[in-house]
Amino acid sequence: MDATEDLLTQARAAFAAAGHTIENVRRDFPEWHRGRPHYALWALDVDTAPVRLAMQAAGAHLDGLLLEGYRRQAHVTLALCGFPCDTPQHADDFSPATLARQLDALEASGIGAFALHIGRLASFTSAPFLAVHDVDGGIARLRRALGGGTEPDGTYTPHVTVGLYAGAWPTAEVLPRLDAFEAGPPLRCTIDGVSLMRYAAPDIGGPLETISRFRFGHGFG
């Protein structure tokens, strides 16, 4: 079993053991964002026509389970940054100094273009996703450079989020629907850069905006 398959097996076991999905609600979260307008992250832009079609097909397959109005473009999150600010005041603020350190690390990594395979439908308790296979090890190298953390459950599983669950659905009933999705052959994506993105903090599932992009061999711009 390769590393990706092992991660997916772990994710499946955790999903089944949870008993129910997490219900997402559409509201502002002032206790989290504290009035800060945007949240930033490093991600791979995989918003291509084939991936969009796969996301749409997966969303249609799970009709009735997902929160309406999810508008986030296809992407693979590499590392969460925080709330951009000039003068950090909170632990989850993202400062210019931190950005500068990350850019230096990306430059020093010497990473070049690499491939990803995007495949079958799987799920976390909060969200279904399309599995991502890091076939060339590029994601792992980028995460080392960026100092990427972990997912809330303590692991990192590369994925493309399809949407967010709208209710606390029994996982024993959701799993057969996930397994019944016909993903087809894996979709190949060639990655030639990494993007610094942000989204409006009060808008759950709102669209991503690319702040800037680091192109392998060309730098940040």
Tab-separated table of N, CA, C and O in Angstrom, residues 89-191:
chain	number	residue	atom	x	y	z
A	89	GLN	N	-1.057	40.524	16.246
A	89	GLN	CA	-1.550	40.663	17.607
A	89	GLN	C	-2.095	39.354	18.157
A	89	GLN	O	-2.234	39.198	19.362
A	90	HIS	N	-2.407	38.413	17.253
A	90	HIS	CA	-2.974	37.137	17.658
A	90	HIS	C	-2.121	35.996	17.110
A	90	HIS	O	-1.384	36.167	16.135
A	91	ALA	N	-2.246	34.826	17.719
A	91	ALA	CA	-1.435	33.676	17.318
A	91	ALA	C	-1.689	33.260	15.885
A	91	ALA	O	-0.805	32.691	15.232
A	92	ASP	N	-2.893	33.537	15.369
A	92	ASP	CA	-3.222	33.141	13.994
A	92	ASP	C	-3.130	34.288	13.006
A	92	ASP	O	-3.683	34.223	11.911
A	93	ASP	N	-2.400	35.359	13.351
A	93	ASP	CA	-2.102	36.416	12.390
A	93	ASP	C	-0.956	35.967	11.481
A	93	ASP	O	-0.095	35.180	11.884
A	94	PHE	N	-0.959	36.478	10.256
A	94	PHE	CA	0.049	36.132	9.252
A	94	PHE	C	0.823	37.389	8.899
A	94	PHE	O	0.289	38.302	8.262
A	95	SER	N	2.080	37.439	9.306
A	95	SER	CA	2.867	38.669	9.189
A	95	SER	C	3.717	38.691	7.930
A	95	SER	O	4.028	37.642	7.351
A	96	PRO	N	4.151	39.886	7.497
A	96	PRO	CA	5.082	39.989	6.365
A	96	PRO	C	6.383	39.227	6.619
A	96	PRO	O	6.977	38.675	5.686
A	97	ALA	N	6.834	39.177	7.865
A	97	ALA	CA	8.074	38.469	8.177
A	97	ALA	C	7.920	36.966	7.936
A	97	ALA	O	8.832	36.310	7.411
A	98	THR	N	6.759	36.416	8.299
A	98	THR	CA	6.515	35.000	8.059
A	98	THR	C	6.470	34.717	6.565
A	98	THR	O	7.037	33.729	6.085
A	99	LEU	N	5.804	35.586	5.822
A	99	LEU	CA	5.749	35.424	4.369
A	99	LEU	C	7.149	35.449	3.772
A	99	LEU	O	7.488	34.624	2.909
A	100	ALA	N	7.984	36.360	4.218
A	100	ALA	CA	9.348	36.468	3.692
A	100	ALA	C	10.137	35.191	3.960
A	100	ALA	O	10.877	34.716	3.088
A	101	ARG	N	9.975	34.614	5.153
A	101	ARG	CA	10.674	33.360	5.469
A	101	ARG	C	10.198	32.228	4.560
A	101	ARG	O	11.007	31.417	4.082
A	102	GLN	N	8.913	32.177	4.304
A	102	GLN	CA	8.383	31.124	3.441
A	102	GLN	C	8.870	31.278	2.004
A	102	GLN	O	9.200	30.293	1.342
A	103	LEU	N	8.922	32.508	1.523
A	103	LEU	CA	9.417	32.734	0.169
A	103	LEU	C	10.886	32.338	0.041
A	103	LEU	O	11.297	31.749	-0.961
A	104	ASP	N	11.676	32.650	1.054
A	104	ASP	CA	13.086	32.245	1.046
A	104	ASP	C	13.192	30.723	0.996
A	104	ASP	O	14.040	30.170	0.277
A	105	ALA	N	12.324	30.048	1.757
A	105	ALA	CA	12.354	28.579	1.784
A	105	ALA	C	11.932	27.994	0.441
A	105	ALA	O	12.498	26.989	-0.012
A	106	LEU	N	10.962	28.611	-0.212
A	106	LEU	CA	10.553	28.145	-1.533
A	106	LEU	C	11.681	28.323	-2.540
A	106	LEU	O	11.944	27.436	-3.365
A	107	GLU	N	12.350	29.462	-2.483
A	107	GLU	CA	13.483	29.698	-3.376
A	107	GLU	C	14.577	28.657	-3.150
A	107	GLU	O	15.147	28.113	-4.107
A	108	ALA	N	14.846	28.369	-1.892
A	108	ALA	CA	15.928	27.447	-1.556
A	108	ALA	C	15.582	26.004	-1.891
A	108	ALA	O	16.489	25.173	-2.064
A	109	SER	N	14.309	25.687	-2.003
A	109	SER	CA	13.890	24.301	-2.233
A	109	SER	C	14.307	23.789	-3.607
A	109	SER	O	14.525	22.589	-3.794
A	110	GLY	N	14.409	24.689	-4.585
A	110	GLY	CA	14.794	24.294	-5.933
A	110	GLY	C	13.804	23.378	-6.618
A	110	GLY	O	14.153	22.687	-7.578
A	111	ILE	N	12.579	23.366	-6.160
A	111	ILE	CA	11.596	22.441	-6.704
A	111	ILE	C	11.197	22.830	-8.123
A	111	ILE	O	11.126	24.016	-8.466
A	112	GLY	N	10.960	21.821	-8.958
A	112	GLY	CA	10.510	22.027	-10.323
A	112	GLY	C	9.109	21.495	-10.518
A	112	GLY	O	8.452	21.050	-9.565
A	113	ALA	N	8.633	21.531	-11.733
A	113	ALA	CA	7.281	21.076	-12.042
A	113	ALA	C	7.119	19.600	-11.680
A	113	ALA	O	8.059	18.813	-11.788
A	114	PHE	N	5.920	19.261	-11.239
A	114	PHE	CA	5.636	17.875	-10.864
A	114	PHE	C	4.181	17.555	-11.186
A	114	PHE	O	3.379	18.434	-11.495
A	115	ALA	N	3.848	16.278	-11.092
A	115	ALA	CA	2.507	15.818	-11.449
A	115	ALA	C	1.714	15.377	-10.222
A	115	ALA	O	2.281	14.926	-9.221
A	116	LEU	N	0.396	15.528	-10.333
A	116	LEU	CA	-0.551	15.002	-9.355
A	116	LEU	C	-1.575	14.167	-10.101
A	116	LEU	O	-1.893	14.439	-11.261
A	117	HIS	N	-2.132	13.174	-9.429
A	117	HIS	CA	-3.276	12.439	-9.938
A	117	HIS	C	-4.449	12.669	-9.000
A	117	HIS	O	-4.315	12.512	-7.781
A	118	ILE	N	-5.584	13.085	-9.555
A	118	ILE	CA	-6.789	13.339	-8.760
A	118	ILE	C	-7.793	12.257	-9.088
A	118	ILE	O	-8.119	12.027	-10.261
A	119	GLY	N	-8.271	11.565	-8.045
A	119	GLY	CA	-9.073	10.383	-8.289
A	119	GLY	C	-10.376	10.287	-7.541
A	119	GLY	O	-11.189	11.207	-7.585
A	120	ARG	N	-10.538	9.213	-6.796
A	120	ARG	CA	-11.847	8.807	-6.312
A	120	ARG	C	-12.393	9.693	-5.196
A	120	ARG	O	-11.672	10.488	-4.592
A	121	LEU	N	-13.655	9.498	-4.926
A	121	LEU	CA	-14.365	10.266	-3.914
A	121	LEU	C	-14.176	9.628	-2.548
A	121	LEU	O	-14.339	8.422	-2.375
A	122	ALA	N	-13.814	10.444	-1.558
A	122	ALA	CA	-13.648	10.009	-0.175
A	122	ALA	C	-14.173	11.137	0.714
A	122	ALA	O	-14.779	12.090	0.213
A	123	SER	N	-13.932	11.044	2.019
A	123	SER	CA	-14.548	12.058	2.869
A	123	SER	C	-13.875	12.193	4.227
A	123	SER	O	-13.427	11.209	4.827
A	124	PHE	N	-13.826	13.435	4.700
A	124	PHE	CA	-13.624	13.740	6.109
A	124	PHE	C	-15.009	13.876	6.734
A	124	PHE	O	-16.013	13.898	6.018
A	125	THR	N	-15.093	14.024	8.031
A	125	THR	CA	-16.412	14.158	8.658
A	125	THR	C	-17.092	15.475	8.284
A	125	THR	O	-18.316	15.547	8.271
A	126	SER	N	-16.311	16.490	7.935
A	126	SER	CA	-16.905	17.786	7.604
A	126	SER	C	-17.149	17.984	6.119
A	126	SER	O	-17.984	18.806	5.731
A	127	ALA	N	-16.432	17.221	5.272
A	127	ALA	CA	-16.469	17.513	3.844
A	127	ALA	C	-16.034	16.313	3.004
A	127	ALA	O	-15.016	15.676	3.315
A	128	PRO	N	-16.759	16.028	1.914
A	128	PRO	CA	-16.284	15.037	0.948
A	128	PRO	C	-15.202	15.647	0.060
A	128	PRO	O	-15.151	16.866	-0.131
A	129	PHE	N	-14.352	14.778	-0.498
A	129	PHE	CA	-13.247	15.288	-1.310
A	129	PHE	C	-12.850	14.292	-2.379
A	129	PHE	O	-13.169	13.098	-2.301
A	130	LEU	N	-12.144	14.812	-3.386
A	130	LEU	CA	-11.495	13.972	-4.387
A	130	LEU	C	-10.066	13.710	-3.923
A	130	LEU	O	-9.335	14.644	-3.572
A	131	ALA	N	-9.682	12.444	-3.900
A	131	ALA	CA	-8.360	12.072	-3.414
A	131	ALA	C	-7.271	12.558	-4.361
A	131	ALA	O	-7.432	12.534	-5.584
A	132	VAL	N	-6.163	13.006	-3.795
A	132	VAL	CA	-5.019	13.493	-4.568
A	132	VAL	C	-3.820	12.600	-4.294
A	132	VAL	O	-3.435	12.394	-3.138
A	133	HIS	N	-3.218	12.069	-5.351
A	133	HIS	CA	-2.026	11.228	-5.234
A	133	HIS	C	-0.804	12.067	-5.610
A	133	HIS	O	-0.691	12.560	-6.740
A	134	ASP	N	0.092	12.215	-4.672
A	134	ASP	CA	1.318	12.996	-4.851
A	134	ASP	C	2.367	12.103	-5.516
A	134	ASP	O	3.354	11.690	-4.900
A	135	VAL	N	2.153	11.814	-6.799
A	135	VAL	CA	2.934	10.772	-7.479
A	135	VAL	C	4.420	11.110	-7.602
A	135	VAL	O	5.259	10.205	-7.652
A	136	ASP	N	4.769	12.385	-7.649
A	136	ASP	CA	6.172	12.777	-7.779
A	136	ASP	C	6.780	13.291	-6.475
A	136	ASP	O	7.950	13.698	-6.458
A	137	GLY	N	5.987	13.325	-5.402
A	137	GLY	CA	6.492	13.823	-4.124
A	137	GLY	C	6.589	15.332	-4.036
A	137	GLY	O	7.194	15.875	-3.101
A	138	GLY	N	5.992	16.043	-4.989
A	138	GLY	CA	6.088	17.505	-4.997
A	138	GLY	C	5.372	18.159	-3.831
A	138	GLY	O	5.869	19.144	-3.259
A	139	ILE	N	4.214	17.639	-3.469
A	139	ILE	CA	3.481	18.211	-2.337
A	139	ILE	C	4.298	18.087	-1.061
A	139	ILE	O	4.405	19.040	-0.276
A	140	ALA	N	4.876	16.924	-0.848
A	140	ALA	CA	5.669	16.707	0.362
A	140	ALA	C	6.835	17.699	0.434
A	140	ALA	O	7.118	18.265	1.501
A	141	ARG	N	7.497	17.949	-0.689
A	141	ARG	CA	8.624	18.888	-0.697
A	141	ARG	C	8.154	20.309	-0.413
A	141	ARG	O	8.793	21.054	0.342
A	142	LEU	N	7.047	20.699	-1.003
A	142	LEU	CA	6.526	22.043	-0.767
A	142	LEU	C	6.108	22.236	0.684
A	142	LEU	O	6.340	23.288	1.283
A	143	ARG	N	5.476	21.224	1.257
A	143	ARG	CA	5.049	21.346	2.651
A	143	ARG	C	6.245	21.448	3.599
A	143	ARG	O	6.194	22.167	4.593
A	144	ARG	N	7.312	20.739	3.286
A	144	ARG	CA	8.519	20.877	4.113
A	144	ARG	C	9.060	22.295	4.033
A	144	ARG	O	9.490	22.870	5.040
A	145	ALA	N	9.050	22.869	2.830
A	145	ALA	CA	9.549	24.233	2.660
A	145	ALA	C	8.675	25.258	3.385
A	145	ALA	O	9.176	26.210	3.984
A	146	LEU	N	7.366	25.035	3.333
A	146	LEU	CA	6.429	26.000	3.910
A	146	LEU	C	6.174	25.780	5.387
A	146	LEU	O	5.517	26.599	6.037
A	147	GLY	N	6.676	24.672	5.919
A	147	GLY	CA	6.402	24.376	7.317
A	147	GLY	C	4.957	24.040	7.547
A	147	GLY	O	4.357	24.427	8.558
A	148	GLY	N	4.353	23.307	6.593
A	148	GLY	CA	2.938	22.974	6.676
A	148	GLY	C	2.620	22.193	7.932
A	148	GLY	O	3.368	21.313	8.353
A	149	GLY	N	1.490	22.498	8.551
A	149	GLY	CA	1.057	21.802	9.758
A	149	GLY	C	0.259	20.565	9.397
A	149	GLY	O	0.510	19.900	8.398
A	150	THR	N	-0.727	20.239	10.215
A	150	THR	CA	-1.535	19.049	10.011
A	150	THR	C	-3.002	19.423	9.892
A	150	THR	O	-3.398	20.555	10.142
A	151	GLU	N	-3.804	18.451	9.536
A	151	GLU	CA	-5.250	18.619	9.563
A	151	GLU	C	-5.704	18.586	11.016
A	151	GLU	O	-4.950	18.181	11.911
A	152	PRO	N	-6.952	19.001	11.281
A	152	PRO	CA	-7.441	18.994	12.664
A	152	PRO	C	-7.344	17.635	13.355
A	152	PRO	O	-7.197	17.563	14.564
A	153	ASP	N	-7.394	16.533	12.579
A	153	ASP	CA	-7.331	15.209	13.211
A	153	ASP	C	-5.892	14.725	13.387
A	153	ASP	O	-5.659	13.596	13.815
A	154	GLY	N	-4.934	15.590	13.082
A	154	GLY	CA	-3.547	15.244	13.327
A	154	GLY	C	-2.780	14.733	12.127
A	154	GLY	O	-1.587	14.459	12.228
A	155	THR	N	-3.414	14.575	10.975
A	155	THR	CA	-2.736	14.105	9.779
A	155	THR	C	-2.954	15.096	8.644
A	155	THR	O	-3.800	15.982	8.729
A	156	TYR	N	-2.174	14.926	7.590
A	156	TYR	CA	-2.373	15.726	6.385
A	156	TYR	C	-2.685	14.781	5.238
A	156	TYR	O	-1.891	13.887	4.926
A	157	THR	N	-3.812	14.971	4.607
A	157	THR	CA	-4.235	14.165	3.466
A	157	THR	C	-4.502	15.106	2.304
A	157	THR	O	-5.461	15.884	2.356
A	158	PRO	N	-3.680	15.116	1.261
A	158	PRO	CA	-3.937	16.014	0.135
A	158	PRO	C	-5.274	15.684	-0.513
A	158	PRO	O	-5.605	14.517	-0.715
A	159	HIS	N	-6.037	16.721	-0.840
A	159	HIS	CA	-7.394	16.490	-1.336
A	159	HIS	C	-7.920	17.724	-2.040
A	159	HIS	O	-7.386	18.831	-1.876
A	160	VAL	N	-8.988	17.533	-2.820
A	160	VAL	CA	-9.742	18.626	-3.429
A	160	VAL	C	-11.148	18.571	-2.829
A	160	VAL	O	-11.902	17.624	-3.068
A	161	THR	N	-11.491	19.561	-2.039
A	161	THR	CA	-12.794	19.566	-1.371
A	161	THR	C	-13.917	19.718	-2.384
A	161	THR	O	-13.863	20.573	-3.277
A	162	VAL	N	-14.947	18.892	-2.243
A	162	VAL	CA	-16.112	18.932	-3.134
A	162	VAL	C	-17.187	19.868	-2.589
A	162	VAL	O	-17.893	20.544	-3.342
A	163	GLY	N	-17.320	19.935	-1.281
A	163	GLY	CA	-18.336	20.761	-0.639
A	163	GLY	C	-18.301	20.522	0.851
A	163	GLY	O	-17.355	19.913	1.378
A	164	LEU	N	-19.322	20.998	1.544
A	164	LEU	CA	-19.413	20.859	2.992
A	164	LEU	C	-20.731	20.187	3.351
A	164	LEU	O	-21.768	20.496	2.755
A	165	TYR	N	-20.714	19.304	4.315
A	165	TYR	CA	-21.950	18.638	4.713
A	165	TYR	C	-22.910	19.619	5.378
A	165	TYR	O	-22.513	20.448	6.201
A	166	ALA	N	-24.183	19.494	5.024
A	166	ALA	CA	-25.210	20.397	5.539
A	166	ALA	C	-25.938	19.811	6.743
A	166	ALA	O	-26.788	20.481	7.324
A	167	GLY	N	-25.622	18.581	7.113
A	167	GLY	CA	-26.304	17.959	8.234
A	167	GLY	C	-25.429	16.918	8.893
A	167	GLY	O	-24.357	16.557	8.390
A	168	ALA	N	-25.898	16.423	10.025
A	168	ALA	CA	-25.193	15.355	10.740
A	168	ALA	C	-25.720	14.021	10.224
A	168	ALA	O	-26.520	13.344	10.866
A	169	TRP	N	-25.254	13.641	9.038
A	169	TRP	CA	-25.745	12.433	8.391
A	169	TRP	C	-25.006	11.210	8.928
A	169	TRP	O	-23.786	11.263	9.172
A	170	PRO	N	-25.668	10.075	9.097
A	170	PRO	CA	-24.988	8.852	9.544
A	170	PRO	C	-23.915	8.427	8.542
A	170	PRO	O	-24.205	8.253	7.355
A	171	THR	N	-22.709	8.271	9.018
A	171	THR	CA	-21.615	7.911	8.100
A	171	THR	C	-21.830	6.522	7.488
A	171	THR	O	-21.376	6.274	6.362
A	172	ALA	N	-22.517	5.655	8.187
A	172	ALA	CA	-22.793	4.324	7.641
A	172	ALA	C	-23.688	4.401	6.410
A	172	ALA	O	-23.655	3.499	5.559
A	173	GLU	N	-24.479	5.471	6.301
A	173	GLU	CA	-25.319	5.654	5.120
A	173	GLU	C	-24.596	6.431	4.029
A	173	GLU	O	-24.886	6.247	2.838
A	174	VAL	N	-23.667	7.286	4.421
A	174	VAL	CA	-22.932	8.086	3.440
A	174	VAL	C	-21.862	7.255	2.733
A	174	VAL	O	-21.637	7.412	1.524
A	175	LEU	N	-21.198	6.370	3.452
A	175	LEU	CA	-20.096	5.592	2.870
A	175	LEU	C	-20.493	4.842	1.596
A	175	LEU	O	-19.745	4.890	0.599
A	176	PRO	N	-21.642	4.144	1.568
A	176	PRO	CA	-22.012	3.458	0.324
A	176	PRO	C	-22.199	4.417	-0.848
A	176	PRO	O	-21.907	4.061	-1.996
A	177	ARG	N	-22.670	5.626	-0.573
A	177	ARG	CA	-22.823	6.607	-1.653
A	177	ARG	C	-21.458	7.052	-2.162
A	177	ARG	O	-21.260	7.233	-3.370
A	178	LEU	N	-20.514	7.234	-1.263
A	178	LEU	CA	-19.159	7.592	-1.682
A	178	LEU	C	-18.567	6.492	-2.552
A	178	LEU	O	-17.973	6.752	-3.605
A	179	ASP	N	-18.734	5.254	-2.113
A	179	ASP	CA	-18.152	4.124	-2.836
A	179	ASP	C	-18.791	3.911	-4.208
A	179	ASP	O	-18.154	3.366	-5.107
A	180	ALA	N	-20.037	4.346	-4.348
A	180	ALA	CA	-20.757	4.126	-5.609
A	180	ALA	C	-20.406	5.145	-6.684
A	180	ALA	O	-20.810	4.992	-7.845
A	181	PHE	N	-19.646	6.161	-6.330
A	181	PHE	CA	-19.297	7.198	-7.308
A	181	PHE	C	-18.299	6.645	-8.318
A	181	PHE	O	-17.274	6.079	-7.956
A	182	GLU	N	-18.598	6.819	-9.592
A	182	GLU	CA	-17.712	6.349	-10.654
A	182	GLU	C	-16.755	7.471	-11.051
A	182	GLU	O	-17.101	8.357	-11.828
A	183	ALA	N	-15.553	7.407	-10.507
A	183	ALA	CA	-14.589	8.493	-10.710
A	183	ALA	C	-13.935	8.451	-12.080
A	183	ALA	O	-13.477	9.478	-12.582
A	184	GLY	N	-13.854	7.281	-12.691
A	184	GLY	CA	-13.150	7.171	-13.961
A	184	GLY	C	-11.647	7.158	-13.740
A	184	GLY	O	-11.164	7.123	-12.606
A	185	PRO	N	-10.873	7.213	-14.823
A	185	PRO	CA	-9.409	7.205	-14.692
A	185	PRO	C	-8.935	8.438	-13.922
A	185	PRO	O	-9.562	9.504	-13.981
A	186	PRO	N	-7.824	8.328	-13.183
A	186	PRO	CA	-7.292	9.484	-12.456
A	186	PRO	C	-7.002	10.651	-13.402
A	186	PRO	O	-6.547	10.450	-14.530
A	187	LEU	N	-7.274	11.848	-12.934
A	187	LEU	CA	-6.984	13.049	-13.703
A	187	LEU	C	-5.561	13.499	-13.393
A	187	LEU	O	-5.192	13.646	-12.221
A	188	ARG	N	-4.777	13.761	-14.430
A	188	ARG	CA	-3.394	14.199	-14.238
A	188	ARG	C	-3.322	15.719	-14.308
A	188	ARG	O	-3.848	16.334	-15.246
A	189	CYS	N	-2.671	16.311	-13.326
A	189	CYS	CA	-2.432	17.758	-13.316
A	189	CYS	C	-0.932	18.004	-13.220
A	189	CYS	O	-0.263	17.391	-12.376
A	190	THR	N	-0.423	18.874	-14.068
A	190	THR	CA	0.974	19.278	-13.982
A	190	THR	C	1.054	20.579	-13.206
A	190	THR	O	0.392	21.561	-13.542
A	191	ILE	N	1.849	20.584	-12.147
A	191	ILE	CA	1.961	21.728	-11.240
A	191	ILE	C	3.273	22.456	-11.509
A	191	ILE	O	4.350	21.858	-11.410
